[in-house]
Coordinates of C-alpha atoms in Angstrom, one line a residue:
M1 CA 129.3 162.0 56.1
S2 CA 129.5 163.1 59.7
T3 CA 128.9 160.5 62.5
N4 CA 127.5 163.3 64.7
P5 CA 123.9 162.2 65.7
F6 CA 122.6 165.7 65.2
T7 CA 121.4 167.0 61.8
A8 CA 120.5 170.5 60.7
I9 CA 118.2 172.2 58.2
A10 CA 119.9 175.5 57.3
N11 CA 119.4 178.6 55.2
A12 CA 115.6 178.4 55.6
R13 CA 112.9 181.0 56.1
I14 CA 111.1 179.5 59.1
F15 CA 107.4 179.7 59.8
D16 CA 107.1 178.4 63.3
G17 CA 103.4 177.7 63.3
E18 CA 102.5 181.2 64.3
N19 CA 104.7 183.6 62.4
I20 CA 107.8 183.9 60.3
T21 CA 110.8 184.1 62.6
D22 CA 114.3 185.7 62.5
H23 CA 115.8 182.2 62.6
S24 CA 117.2 180.2 59.6
C25 CA 118.4 176.9 61.1
V26 CA 116.8 174.0 62.9
L27 CA 118.9 171.4 64.8
I28 CA 117.4 167.9 65.1
H29 CA 118.4 165.1 67.4
D30 CA 116.6 161.7 67.8
G31 CA 113.4 162.9 66.0
T32 CA 113.1 166.1 68.1
I33 CA 113.9 169.8 67.4
V34 CA 116.6 170.7 69.9
N35 CA 117.4 174.2 68.8
V36 CA 116.1 176.8 66.4
G37 CA 118.8 179.4 65.6
T38 CA 120.8 181.0 62.8
H39 CA 123.8 178.8 62.2
P40 CA 124.4 175.0 62.2
P41 CA 127.1 173.7 64.5
A42 CA 130.3 172.3 63.0
D43 CA 130.8 168.7 62.0
I44 CA 127.1 167.7 61.5
D45 CA 125.0 166.7 58.5
V46 CA 123.4 169.8 57.0
F47 CA 120.4 170.0 54.6
D48 CA 120.6 173.2 52.7
A49 CA 117.1 174.7 52.4
N50 CA 118.4 177.2 49.8
G51 CA 116.1 180.0 51.0
G52 CA 113.0 177.9 51.0
T53 CA 110.3 178.2 53.7
L54 CA 110.3 175.6 56.5
L55 CA 107.0 174.9 58.1
P56 CA 105.7 172.5 60.8
G57 CA 104.3 169.4 59.2
L58 CA 100.7 170.0 58.2
I59 CA 97.8 168.5 60.1
D60 CA 94.6 167.5 58.3
A61 CA 91.9 167.9 61.0
H62 CA 89.3 165.7 59.3
T63 CA 90.1 162.5 57.4
H64 CA 89.0 158.9 57.0
T65 CA 92.2 157.0 56.5
E66 CA 94.4 153.9 56.6
P67 CA 98.2 153.3 56.3
E68 CA 98.2 153.3 52.5
F69 CA 96.5 156.8 52.5
L70 CA 98.8 158.0 55.2
R71 CA 101.7 157.3 52.9
I72 CA 100.2 159.5 50.2
A73 CA 99.5 162.2 52.7
L74 CA 103.1 162.4 53.8
T75 CA 104.3 163.0 50.3
F76 CA 102.3 166.3 50.4
G77 CA 103.8 167.3 53.7
V78 CA 100.8 166.3 55.8
T79 CA 102.5 164.7 58.8
T80 CA 99.4 164.0 60.9
E81 CA 95.9 163.1 60.0
L82 CA 93.0 163.2 62.4
E83 CA 90.6 160.5 61.6
M84 CA 86.9 161.2 62.3
Q85 CA 85.3 157.9 61.5
G86 CA 87.0 154.7 60.7
F87 CA 88.0 151.1 61.5
W88 CA 91.4 151.8 63.0
S89 CA 93.0 148.8 64.6
P90 CA 95.8 148.4 67.2
E91 CA 97.8 146.7 64.4
Q92 CA 97.5 149.6 62.1
S93 CA 98.5 152.0 64.9
A94 CA 101.6 149.9 65.6
Y95 CA 102.5 150.0 61.9
V96 CA 102.3 153.8 61.9
D97 CA 104.3 154.1 65.0
E98 CA 107.1 151.9 63.6
H99 CA 107.3 153.5 60.1
D100 CA 108.4 157.0 59.2
D101 CA 107.2 156.9 55.6
V102 CA 103.6 157.4 56.6
A103 CA 101.9 160.3 58.3
D104 CA 101.0 159.9 62.0
V105 CA 97.3 159.5 62.9
R106 CA 94.9 160.1 65.7
S107 CA 91.4 158.6 65.6
A108 CA 87.9 158.9 67.0
G109 CA 87.2 155.3 66.0
L110 CA 83.6 154.7 65.1
G111 CA 81.3 157.6 65.6
I112 CA 78.1 157.5 67.6
T113 CA 74.9 157.3 65.4
P114 CA 71.3 155.9 65.7
P115 CA 70.2 152.8 63.9
G116 CA 70.3 153.6 60.2
G117 CA 71.9 157.0 60.9
H118 CA 74.7 158.7 59.1
P119 CA 76.9 157.5 57.3
H120 CA 74.7 154.6 56.3
E121 CA 72.8 156.6 53.8
L122 CA 76.0 157.2 51.8
I123 CA 77.3 153.6 51.8
P124 CA 76.1 151.4 48.9
P125 CA 74.7 148.1 50.3
Q126 CA 77.3 146.0 48.5
V127 CA 80.1 147.7 50.5
N128 CA 78.9 146.3 53.8
Q129 CA 78.4 142.8 52.2
R130 CA 82.0 142.1 51.2
P131 CA 83.3 138.9 52.8
G132 CA 85.3 139.6 55.9
E133 CA 84.2 143.3 56.0
E134 CA 81.2 143.2 58.3
R135 CA 81.1 146.6 59.9
Q136 CA 79.4 147.1 63.2
F137 CA 78.5 150.7 63.9
P138 CA 77.9 151.7 67.6
Y139 CA 74.1 152.4 67.6
A140 CA 72.9 154.7 70.4
T141 CA 69.3 154.1 71.2
S142 CA 69.2 155.6 74.7
P143 CA 71.3 158.0 76.9
Q144 CA 72.7 155.0 78.8
R145 CA 73.7 153.2 75.6
A146 CA 75.4 156.4 74.4
A147 CA 77.5 156.5 77.6
E148 CA 78.4 152.9 77.2
I149 CA 79.6 153.4 73.6
V150 CA 81.8 156.3 74.8
A151 CA 83.3 154.0 77.4
E152 CA 83.9 151.4 74.7
R153 CA 85.6 153.9 72.4
V154 CA 87.9 155.1 75.2
A155 CA 88.8 151.5 76.1
Q156 CA 89.6 150.8 72.5
G157 CA 92.0 153.8 72.4
S158 CA 89.9 156.5 70.7
D159 CA 91.7 159.9 71.1
Y160 CA 88.4 161.9 70.9
I161 CA 84.7 161.1 70.4
K162 CA 82.6 161.8 67.3
V163 CA 78.9 162.1 67.2
F164 CA 76.6 162.5 64.1
V165 CA 73.9 165.0 63.7
E166 CA 72.8 164.5 60.1
D167 CA 69.3 164.3 58.7
G168 CA 70.5 163.4 55.2
R169 CA 69.1 166.5 53.4
V170 CA 72.5 167.6 52.0
F171 CA 73.1 164.2 50.6
D172 CA 69.6 164.0 49.0
K173 CA 68.6 161.4 51.6
P174 CA 66.0 163.2 53.7
G175 CA 64.6 161.4 56.7
T176 CA 67.9 159.8 57.7
P177 CA 67.6 159.0 61.4
V178 CA 69.1 161.5 63.8
L179 CA 70.3 161.2 67.4
R180 CA 67.8 162.5 69.9
D181 CA 68.9 165.5 72.0
D182 CA 69.0 163.6 75.3
I183 CA 71.2 160.9 73.7
L184 CA 73.5 163.6 72.2
R185 CA 73.8 165.3 75.6
A186 CA 74.6 162.0 77.3
A187 CA 77.3 161.2 74.8
V188 CA 79.0 164.6 75.3
R189 CA 78.7 164.3 79.1
A190 CA 80.2 160.8 79.1
A191 CA 83.1 161.9 76.9
H192 CA 83.9 164.8 79.1
E193 CA 83.9 162.5 82.2
H194 CA 86.6 160.5 80.3
D195 CA 88.5 163.7 79.6
K196 CA 87.9 163.4 75.8
I197 CA 86.8 166.2 73.5
V198 CA 83.7 165.7 71.4
L199 CA 83.2 166.6 67.8
A200 CA 79.9 166.7 65.9
H201 CA 79.3 166.0 62.2
T202 CA 77.0 168.9 61.4
L203 CA 76.4 170.1 57.8
T204 CA 73.3 172.2 58.4
A205 CA 72.7 175.2 60.6
D206 CA 70.1 173.3 62.6
A207 CA 72.5 170.5 63.3
A208 CA 75.2 172.9 64.4
Q209 CA 72.7 174.6 66.8
R210 CA 71.8 171.3 68.3
A211 CA 75.4 170.1 68.7
I212 CA 76.5 173.3 70.3
A213 CA 73.5 173.2 72.7
A214 CA 74.6 169.7 73.7
G215 CA 78.1 171.0 74.7
V216 CA 80.3 169.6 71.9
D217 CA 83.9 171.0 71.7
G218 CA 84.0 171.3 68.0
L219 CA 82.1 171.1 64.7
A220 CA 83.6 168.7 62.2
H221 CA 82.2 170.8 59.3
V222 CA 81.0 174.3 58.6
F223 CA 77.3 174.2 57.9
L224 CA 76.4 174.7 54.2
D225 CA 72.6 174.7 53.8
Q226 CA 72.4 178.5 54.6
G227 CA 74.4 181.5 55.6
A228 CA 75.5 182.2 59.1
T229 CA 73.0 184.3 61.2
P230 CA 74.4 186.6 63.8
E231 CA 72.5 184.6 66.4
L232 CA 74.1 181.3 65.5
I233 CA 77.6 182.9 65.2
D234 CA 77.1 184.3 68.7
V235 CA 76.0 180.9 70.1
I236 CA 79.2 179.2 68.6
V237 CA 81.4 182.0 69.9
R238 CA 80.0 181.8 73.4
S239 CA 80.4 178.0 73.5
G240 CA 84.1 178.3 72.8
A241 CA 83.8 175.5 70.1
F242 CA 86.1 175.3 67.1
V243 CA 85.0 174.6 63.5
I244 CA 86.8 172.4 61.1
A245 CA 85.9 174.1 57.8
T246 CA 86.1 171.2 55.3
T247 CA 85.3 173.6 52.6
V248 CA 86.7 171.2 49.9
T249 CA 84.1 168.7 50.9
C250 CA 81.3 171.3 51.1
A251 CA 82.3 172.3 47.6
S252 CA 82.1 168.7 46.5
I253 CA 78.6 168.3 48.0
L254 CA 77.6 171.4 46.0
G255 CA 78.9 169.9 42.8
H256 CA 82.3 171.4 42.5
T257 CA 85.1 169.0 41.4
G258 CA 88.8 168.9 42.2
A259 CA 89.7 168.8 38.5
A260 CA 91.9 172.0 38.6
L261 CA 93.9 170.6 41.5
A262 CA 94.3 167.2 39.7
A263 CA 95.6 169.1 36.7
D264 CA 98.3 170.9 38.8
P265 CA 101.6 169.2 38.0
R266 CA 102.6 169.5 41.6
V267 CA 99.7 167.2 42.4
A268 CA 99.5 165.0 39.3
T269 CA 103.0 163.7 39.8
R270 CA 102.2 162.5 43.3
L271 CA 98.9 160.7 42.8
D272 CA 98.0 157.7 40.7
E273 CA 95.1 157.7 38.3
T274 CA 92.7 156.2 40.7
W275 CA 93.1 159.1 43.1
L276 CA 93.3 161.7 40.3
G277 CA 90.0 160.3 39.0
T278 CA 88.5 160.5 42.5
L279 CA 89.8 164.1 42.7
R280 CA 88.1 165.0 39.4
G281 CA 84.7 163.8 40.7
S282 CA 82.3 165.3 43.2
I283 CA 79.5 164.2 45.6
D284 CA 77.1 166.6 43.9
T285 CA 73.9 166.1 46.0
F286 CA 72.9 169.5 47.2
H287 CA 72.2 172.6 45.1
D288 CA 70.3 174.9 47.4
S289 CA 73.4 176.8 48.5
S290 CA 76.7 177.9 47.0
L291 CA 80.4 177.8 47.7
D292 CA 80.3 181.6 48.3
T293 CA 77.8 181.1 51.0
V294 CA 80.0 178.5 52.7
L295 CA 83.1 180.8 52.4
N296 CA 81.1 183.7 53.8
T297 CA 80.2 181.6 56.8
V298 CA 83.8 180.7 57.4
A299 CA 84.7 184.3 57.1
A300 CA 82.0 185.4 59.6
L301 CA 83.1 182.7 62.1
H302 CA 86.7 183.7 61.8
R303 CA 85.9 187.4 62.2
A304 CA 84.0 186.6 65.3
G305 CA 87.0 184.9 66.9
V306 CA 86.1 181.2 66.3
D307 CA 89.1 178.9 65.8
I308 CA 89.0 177.7 62.2
L309 CA 90.8 174.4 61.6
A310 CA 91.9 173.1 58.2
G311 CA 90.4 169.7 57.4
T312 CA 89.3 168.0 54.2
D313 CA 87.0 165.0 55.1
V314 CA 89.0 163.0 52.6
S315 CA 88.1 159.3 52.5
H316 CA 88.5 156.4 50.1
P317 CA 88.9 156.6 46.3
V318 CA 85.3 155.8 45.6
E319 CA 82.7 157.5 43.4
Y320 CA 80.3 158.6 46.2
V321 CA 82.9 160.7 48.0
G322 CA 84.7 162.2 45.0
G323 CA 86.4 165.6 44.9
T324 CA 89.2 165.0 47.5
A325 CA 92.5 163.2 47.8
H326 CA 94.7 162.6 50.8
G327 CA 97.4 165.2 51.2
A328 CA 96.6 167.2 48.1
S329 CA 93.2 168.4 49.2
L330 CA 94.6 170.0 52.4
H331 CA 96.5 172.4 50.2
E332 CA 93.3 173.3 48.3
E333 CA 91.6 173.7 51.7
L334 CA 94.3 176.3 52.6
Q335 CA 93.7 178.1 49.4
L336 CA 89.9 178.2 50.0
L337 CA 90.4 179.5 53.5
V338 CA 92.4 182.4 52.1
R339 CA 89.7 182.9 49.5
A340 CA 87.3 183.1 52.5
G341 CA 89.2 185.9 54.0
L342 CA 91.9 184.4 56.2
S343 CA 95.4 185.7 55.6
P344 CA 97.9 183.1 54.4
V345 CA 99.5 183.2 57.8
E346 CA 96.1 182.5 59.5
A347 CA 95.4 179.7 57.0
L348 CA 98.8 178.1 57.8
R349 CA 98.0 178.3 61.5
S350 CA 94.8 176.5 60.9
A351 CA 96.7 173.5 59.6
T352 CA 99.5 173.6 62.2
S353 CA 99.5 175.4 65.6
V354 CA 95.7 176.0 66.0
T355 CA 94.8 172.4 65.3
A356 CA 97.6 171.1 67.5
R357 CA 96.3 173.3 70.3
R358 CA 92.7 172.4 70.1
F359 CA 93.4 168.7 70.0
G360 CA 96.0 168.8 72.7
L361 CA 98.8 167.7 70.4
T362 CA 101.5 169.5 72.4
D363 CA 104.4 167.9 70.5
R364 CA 103.7 169.1 67.0
G365 CA 102.3 172.0 65.0
R366 CA 105.2 174.3 65.9
V367 CA 108.9 174.7 65.0
V368 CA 110.1 175.2 68.5
N369 CA 112.6 173.5 70.8
G370 CA 111.2 170.2 72.1
A371 CA 108.7 169.7 69.3
R372 CA 108.7 166.6 67.0
A373 CA 110.8 167.2 63.9
D374 CA 107.7 166.9 61.6
L375 CA 108.6 169.4 59.0
L376 CA 107.7 170.6 55.5
L377 CA 110.1 172.6 53.3
V378 CA 108.6 174.4 50.3
K379 CA 110.1 176.7 47.6
G380 CA 108.8 180.2 47.8
D381 CA 106.9 181.9 50.6
P382 CA 103.4 180.6 51.4
T383 CA 102.9 183.3 54.1
A384 CA 102.6 185.6 51.0
D385 CA 101.2 183.2 48.4
I386 CA 99.4 180.3 50.0
S387 CA 99.7 178.2 46.8
D388 CA 103.4 177.9 47.4
T389 CA 102.6 175.2 50.0
L390 CA 102.5 172.8 47.0
N391 CA 106.1 173.7 46.0
I392 CA 107.3 170.8 48.1
E393 CA 111.1 170.4 48.4
A394 CA 111.4 168.0 51.3
V395 CA 109.3 166.4 54.1
W396 CA 110.5 165.1 57.5
R397 CA 108.6 162.9 59.9
R398 CA 110.3 162.5 63.4
G399 CA 113.5 163.9 61.8
V400 CA 113.6 161.3 59.0
R401 CA 113.5 162.8 55.6
L402 CA 111.1 161.2 53.1
H403 CA 112.9 160.2 49.9

């Protein structure tokens, strides 16, 4: 074995986060891509890609996670998860920074909600009564309190801010308390004063309209209660906001399961039975819409020029959030985006360069000089057949190959 500190991945078809390139070799040093070319230098360790496709590590733009789940995600080539509501601690962040066998993470911390607001309607009472697991949500009861919560989140290290606009209808919990518009606007204004982007949980068209009017930078879900009207599409386009599709979770809410994904040998061999069982389930609380309606909305937004980001809303392996699993479900999300009308290349961008750009992650999402060596090698060509993303041959995080 060479003692040269450089390593190379050679003989690859390279998707650089935007397009397939003319290059076939990536040179890595100290966790960073230092050259993208055609031939590896002499006297260094070379990993032969054997004609497979090398991609930037995938980014799941909507998760609820912890280190154990980040380890699972990485086995599926998801090298970064963006957490949208969780109890992330400095200790957990330090663990992730020190270990290359887990995906990286960015987090909103706890989102902003009114007393009794989402996600309380989804959480069984016994979950919040476990010894040592008291969970204090940041309740916003006034514009001033909303601004204070934003400052608290920033001080605690939140990378962006999450607000909830959810009346509970899609979860069969109508009457769930919702943030007032003045409180919502105050939270957005405070976040922007701290140079943080704001995302809104919005699963209905009305919620999306309210969030956009308040000035949010992105919608954490596509709305599923009705189809997209030209007026609402125009409002979103003019705002410049992005949309994290989370079509896999929308499908779960509508009663669809992830059973077909769980049966795929490329998935079944990477998940234990607890996660496979969760994947086979569904949330199944709303039946006044359809998956085709959701996909048509994604298609309409995409055609109008709205940035579509790939995200799953994957959470914990519990019954009331069935239908998704860390890592695996992002591959299904890509397949659904293609079914919605995105090309395979556009779907891949939604899980790499587009998400990196919208979240200011300038060091990842691309296979270019200076980027982190977060990489996924697959057999086949996912720019032609998106399901090839599951033909995983190797994964690197910061240049360290996952064994």
